Amino acid sequence: MPTPDEIRERIERAIPGAEAVVDGPDGVHFSAVVTSGAFAGRPLLEQHRMVMDVFAGELGGAIHALSVKTKTS
Amino acid sequence: MPEQTDNPIRQAITEAIGENPVILFMKGTPDAPACGFSARTVAALQAVGAPFAAVDILPDPRIRQELTAVSSWPTIPQLFIKGELVGGADIVGEMYETGELAAALGVEAPADAPADAPADANPAFAPLSIENRLG
């Protein structure tokens, strides 16, 4: 079962300059607020896709749900 | 006419996306959402007051599988406007709060619409049509 800290590390490793705050008290539903300059100028859909892609294949499985909020600063 | 394929479910999905200017793929129905994320998305669409078609993906696991193959989006719900994927519950909620959702739907949000994305669907508000040839 992934921990919020693992989710945070994986997001920060995958997205340049990202800082993530991840919450997931039950170990299967997570919410992440991700701040990265890499989101600047990209459509919201693409920003969210950058975060979702980190967990491709796991969403709906080990990670039941990942709620995402992206910020550029 | 879309090309005939040997994948009727995928074809029905792409046709439904093409034929309905606003279509939501969700768990459950607008009257009875089966997941909180689907419920929030329905509530945002209802608060904006735009008619939308809805497809319940739960009756057959292949619907979700084929939908994700079409959209490359891993989670449910998925909202499409004019044939384009807009996103899931988080994106729709954020667009609701910024007013972009009403703009994308070509409607003016009602004056009494709440500023924050509503948390729950209003079951009294019926969608324009339930497009469910896929079940």
Tab-separated table of C-alpha atoms in Angstrom:
chain	number	residue	atom	x	y	z
A	1	MET	CA	0.000	0.000	0.000
A	2	PRO	CA	1.620	3.298	-1.054
A	3	THR	CA	2.102	6.003	1.544
A	4	PRO	CA	1.436	9.696	0.921
A	5	ASP	CA	5.194	10.226	1.253
A	6	GLU	CA	5.935	7.741	-1.549
A	7	ILE	CA	3.342	9.404	-3.755
A	8	ARG	CA	4.936	12.794	-3.028
A	9	GLU	CA	8.448	11.538	-3.831
A	10	ARG	CA	7.369	9.967	-7.102
A	11	ILE	CA	5.622	13.148	-8.250
A	12	GLU	CA	8.599	15.305	-7.285
A	13	ARG	CA	11.018	12.955	-9.050
A	14	ALA	CA	8.968	12.866	-12.259
A	15	ILE	CA	8.031	16.525	-12.702
A	16	PRO	CA	10.829	19.100	-12.963
A	17	GLY	CA	10.975	21.441	-9.980
A	18	ALA	CA	7.785	20.030	-8.495
A	19	GLU	CA	6.817	20.368	-4.878
A	20	ALA	CA	3.930	18.191	-3.809
A	21	VAL	CA	1.772	18.082	-0.714
A	22	VAL	CA	0.053	14.712	-0.540
A	23	ASP	CA	-2.663	13.520	1.762
A	24	GLY	CA	-4.009	9.973	1.881
A	25	PRO	CA	-5.204	8.884	5.281
A	26	ASP	CA	-6.665	5.550	4.125
A	27	GLY	CA	-3.789	4.473	1.854
A	28	VAL	CA	-5.941	4.157	-1.290
A	29	HIS	CA	-7.534	7.593	-1.827
A	30	PHE	CA	-4.951	10.329	-2.230
A	31	SER	CA	-5.056	14.022	-2.893
A	32	ALA	CA	-2.066	15.931	-4.180
A	33	VAL	CA	-1.412	19.638	-4.517
A	34	VAL	CA	1.485	19.955	-6.928
A	35	THR	CA	3.378	23.181	-7.570
A	36	SER	CA	5.780	23.357	-10.509
A	37	GLY	CA	6.924	25.940	-12.982
A	38	ALA	CA	6.723	23.135	-15.556
A	39	PHE	CA	2.927	23.610	-15.596
A	40	ALA	CA	3.181	27.199	-16.805
A	41	GLY	CA	1.531	27.796	-20.149
A	42	ARG	CA	0.089	24.292	-20.357
A	43	PRO	CA	-3.645	23.586	-20.475
A	44	LEU	CA	-5.170	22.294	-17.243
A	45	LEU	CA	-5.824	18.904	-18.814
A	46	GLU	CA	-2.172	18.522	-19.697
A	47	GLN	CA	-1.034	19.647	-16.225
A	48	HIS	CA	-3.216	16.976	-14.650
A	49	ARG	CA	-2.048	14.403	-17.186
A	50	MET	CA	1.574	15.069	-16.160
A	51	VAL	CA	0.677	14.107	-12.600
A	52	MET	CA	-1.601	11.174	-13.520
A	53	ASP	CA	1.043	9.739	-15.867
A	54	VAL	CA	3.359	9.202	-12.909
A	55	PHE	CA	0.920	6.533	-11.726
A	56	ALA	CA	-0.110	5.045	-15.062
A	57	GLY	CA	-1.590	1.607	-14.532
A	58	GLU	CA	-1.954	2.054	-10.780
A	59	LEU	CA	-4.927	4.409	-10.762
A	60	GLY	CA	-8.069	2.461	-10.103
A	61	GLY	CA	-5.881	-0.343	-8.737
A	62	ALA	CA	-3.510	0.092	-5.791
A	63	ILE	CA	-4.259	3.809	-5.913
A	64	HIS	CA	-8.020	3.870	-5.925
A	65	ALA	CA	-8.229	7.592	-6.536
A	66	LEU	CA	-5.859	10.509	-6.855
A	67	SER	CA	-7.328	13.962	-6.607
A	68	VAL	CA	-5.048	16.546	-8.203
A	69	LYS	CA	-4.666	20.296	-7.887
A	70	THR	CA	-1.884	21.940	-9.884
A	71	LYS	CA	-0.273	25.317	-9.310
A	72	THR	CA	2.512	27.129	-11.105
A	73	SER	CA	3.754	29.041	-8.072
B	1	MET	CA	-20.114	7.769	-41.222
B	2	PRO	CA	-17.528	6.426	-38.808
B	3	GLU	CA	-15.547	3.499	-40.084
B	4	GLN	CA	-16.925	0.089	-39.220
B	5	THR	CA	-14.601	-1.689	-36.856
B	6	ASP	CA	-14.576	-5.043	-35.155
B	7	ASN	CA	-14.740	-3.262	-31.822
B	8	PRO	CA	-18.397	-2.314	-31.334
B	9	ILE	CA	-17.955	-0.910	-27.829
B	10	ARG	CA	-15.156	1.435	-28.865
B	11	GLN	CA	-17.159	2.459	-31.894
B	12	ALA	CA	-20.271	3.163	-29.781
B	13	ILE	CA	-18.140	5.281	-27.428
B	14	THR	CA	-16.587	7.375	-30.196
B	15	GLU	CA	-20.005	7.811	-31.810
B	16	ALA	CA	-21.568	8.896	-28.511
B	17	ILE	CA	-18.741	11.417	-28.004
B	18	GLY	CA	-19.215	12.717	-31.538
B	19	GLU	CA	-22.998	12.927	-31.402
B	20	ASN	CA	-23.415	14.571	-28.001
B	21	PRO	CA	-21.997	18.076	-27.566
B	22	VAL	CA	-21.709	17.473	-23.808
B	23	ILE	CA	-21.283	13.934	-22.573
B	24	LEU	CA	-20.217	12.586	-19.204
B	25	PHE	CA	-18.924	9.065	-18.678
B	26	MET	CA	-19.534	8.289	-15.042
B	27	LYS	CA	-20.079	5.618	-12.419
B	28	GLY	CA	-23.824	5.315	-11.895
B	29	THR	CA	-26.364	7.753	-13.291
B	30	PRO	CA	-26.905	11.478	-12.702
B	31	ASP	CA	-29.854	10.543	-10.474
B	32	ALA	CA	-27.875	7.932	-8.602
B	33	PRO	CA	-24.112	8.491	-8.906
B	34	ALA	CA	-22.138	5.506	-7.628
B	35	CYS	CA	-18.981	7.439	-6.730
B	36	GLY	CA	-18.247	10.761	-5.072
B	37	PHE	CA	-16.160	12.025	-7.992
B	38	SER	CA	-18.976	11.318	-10.437
B	39	ALA	CA	-21.469	12.962	-8.064
B	40	ARG	CA	-19.352	16.140	-7.838
B	41	THR	CA	-19.004	16.358	-11.599
B	42	VAL	CA	-22.746	15.929	-12.157
B	43	ALA	CA	-23.420	18.570	-9.505
B	44	ALA	CA	-21.128	21.085	-11.234
B	45	LEU	CA	-22.819	20.517	-14.603
B	46	GLN	CA	-26.257	20.844	-13.022
B	47	ALA	CA	-25.290	24.017	-11.172
B	48	VAL	CA	-24.165	25.574	-14.445
B	49	GLY	CA	-27.451	24.476	-15.960
B	50	ALA	CA	-26.134	22.883	-19.130
B	51	PRO	CA	-27.890	19.823	-20.526
B	52	PHE	CA	-25.655	16.809	-20.885
B	53	ALA	CA	-25.762	13.193	-21.912
B	54	ALA	CA	-24.481	10.620	-19.471
B	55	VAL	CA	-23.155	7.108	-19.821
B	56	ASP	CA	-22.854	4.727	-16.890
B	57	ILE	CA	-19.612	2.795	-17.315
B	58	LEU	CA	-20.355	0.263	-14.579
B	59	PRO	CA	-22.571	-2.266	-16.407
B	60	ASP	CA	-19.667	-3.654	-18.449
B	61	PRO	CA	-15.943	-3.347	-17.562
B	62	ARG	CA	-15.131	-3.136	-21.281
B	63	ILE	CA	-16.764	0.319	-21.445
B	64	ARG	CA	-14.158	1.762	-19.105
B	65	GLN	CA	-11.357	-0.137	-20.825
B	66	GLU	CA	-12.328	1.139	-24.268
B	67	LEU	CA	-13.061	4.655	-23.027
B	68	THR	CA	-9.577	4.908	-21.534
B	69	ALA	CA	-8.120	3.569	-24.782
B	70	VAL	CA	-9.952	6.349	-26.661
B	71	SER	CA	-9.185	9.200	-24.243
B	72	SER	CA	-5.860	8.128	-22.674
B	73	TRP	CA	-7.352	9.302	-19.388
B	74	PRO	CA	-7.117	6.750	-16.604
B	75	THR	CA	-9.932	7.667	-14.253
B	76	ILE	CA	-13.707	8.113	-14.185
B	77	PRO	CA	-15.606	10.431	-14.588
B	78	GLN	CA	-14.607	11.892	-17.952
B	79	LEU	CA	-16.341	14.917	-19.423
B	80	PHE	CA	-16.250	15.621	-23.162
B	81	ILE	CA	-17.389	18.910	-24.685
B	82	LYS	CA	-17.707	19.112	-28.462
B	83	GLY	CA	-15.814	15.873	-28.877
B	84	GLU	CA	-12.834	16.948	-26.752
B	85	LEU	CA	-11.867	15.525	-23.378
B	86	VAL	CA	-12.149	18.261	-20.767
B	87	GLY	CA	-11.078	16.172	-17.787
B	88	GLY	CA	-12.298	14.519	-14.626
B	89	ALA	CA	-13.838	15.693	-11.365
B	90	ASP	CA	-10.918	17.891	-10.263
B	91	ILE	CA	-10.650	19.758	-13.548
B	92	VAL	CA	-14.418	20.199	-13.890
B	93	GLY	CA	-14.617	21.457	-10.284
B	94	GLU	CA	-11.786	23.917	-10.849
B	95	MET	CA	-13.305	25.141	-14.115
B	96	TYR	CA	-16.637	25.553	-12.366
B	97	GLU	CA	-15.064	27.804	-9.757
B	98	THR	CA	-13.227	29.944	-12.309
B	99	GLY	CA	-16.258	30.262	-14.594
B	100	GLU	CA	-14.466	28.432	-17.409
B	101	LEU	CA	-16.963	25.577	-17.288
B	102	ALA	CA	-19.915	27.837	-18.094
B	103	ALA	CA	-17.846	29.471	-20.842
B	104	ALA	CA	-16.847	26.108	-22.338
B	105	LEU	CA	-20.475	25.017	-22.266
B	106	GLY	CA	-21.637	28.257	-23.829
B	107	VAL	CA	-24.050	29.071	-21.005
B	108	GLU	CA	-24.211	31.789	-18.408
B	109	ALA	CA	-24.017	30.404	-14.909
B	110	PRO	CA	-27.227	31.206	-13.008
B	111	ALA	CA	-26.901	34.115	-10.590
B	112	ASP	CA	-27.753	31.863	-7.657
B	113	ALA	CA	-25.127	29.238	-8.526
B	114	PRO	CA	-22.787	28.654	-5.592
B	115	ALA	CA	-19.259	30.028	-5.968
B	116	ASP	CA	-17.661	26.818	-4.742
B	117	ALA	CA	-18.165	23.659	-6.739
B	118	PRO	CA	-21.198	21.928	-5.240
B	119	ALA	CA	-20.472	18.695	-3.412
B	120	ASP	CA	-23.539	16.720	-4.345
B	121	ALA	CA	-25.842	16.183	-7.257
B	122	ASN	CA	-29.390	17.442	-7.125
B	123	PRO	CA	-31.484	14.398	-8.000
B	124	ALA	CA	-34.445	16.561	-8.991
B	125	PHE	CA	-32.530	17.874	-12.005
B	126	ALA	CA	-32.927	15.431	-14.870
B	127	PRO	CA	-30.293	15.347	-17.612
B	128	LEU	CA	-31.330	15.889	-21.180
B	129	SER	CA	-30.804	12.293	-22.106
B	130	ILE	CA	-29.255	9.152	-20.818
B	131	GLU	CA	-27.249	7.777	-23.669
B	132	ASN	CA	-26.738	4.191	-22.737
B	133	ARG	CA	-26.595	1.936	-25.707
B	134	LEU	CA	-23.376	0.573	-24.304
B	135	GLY	CA	-24.735	-1.373	-21.356
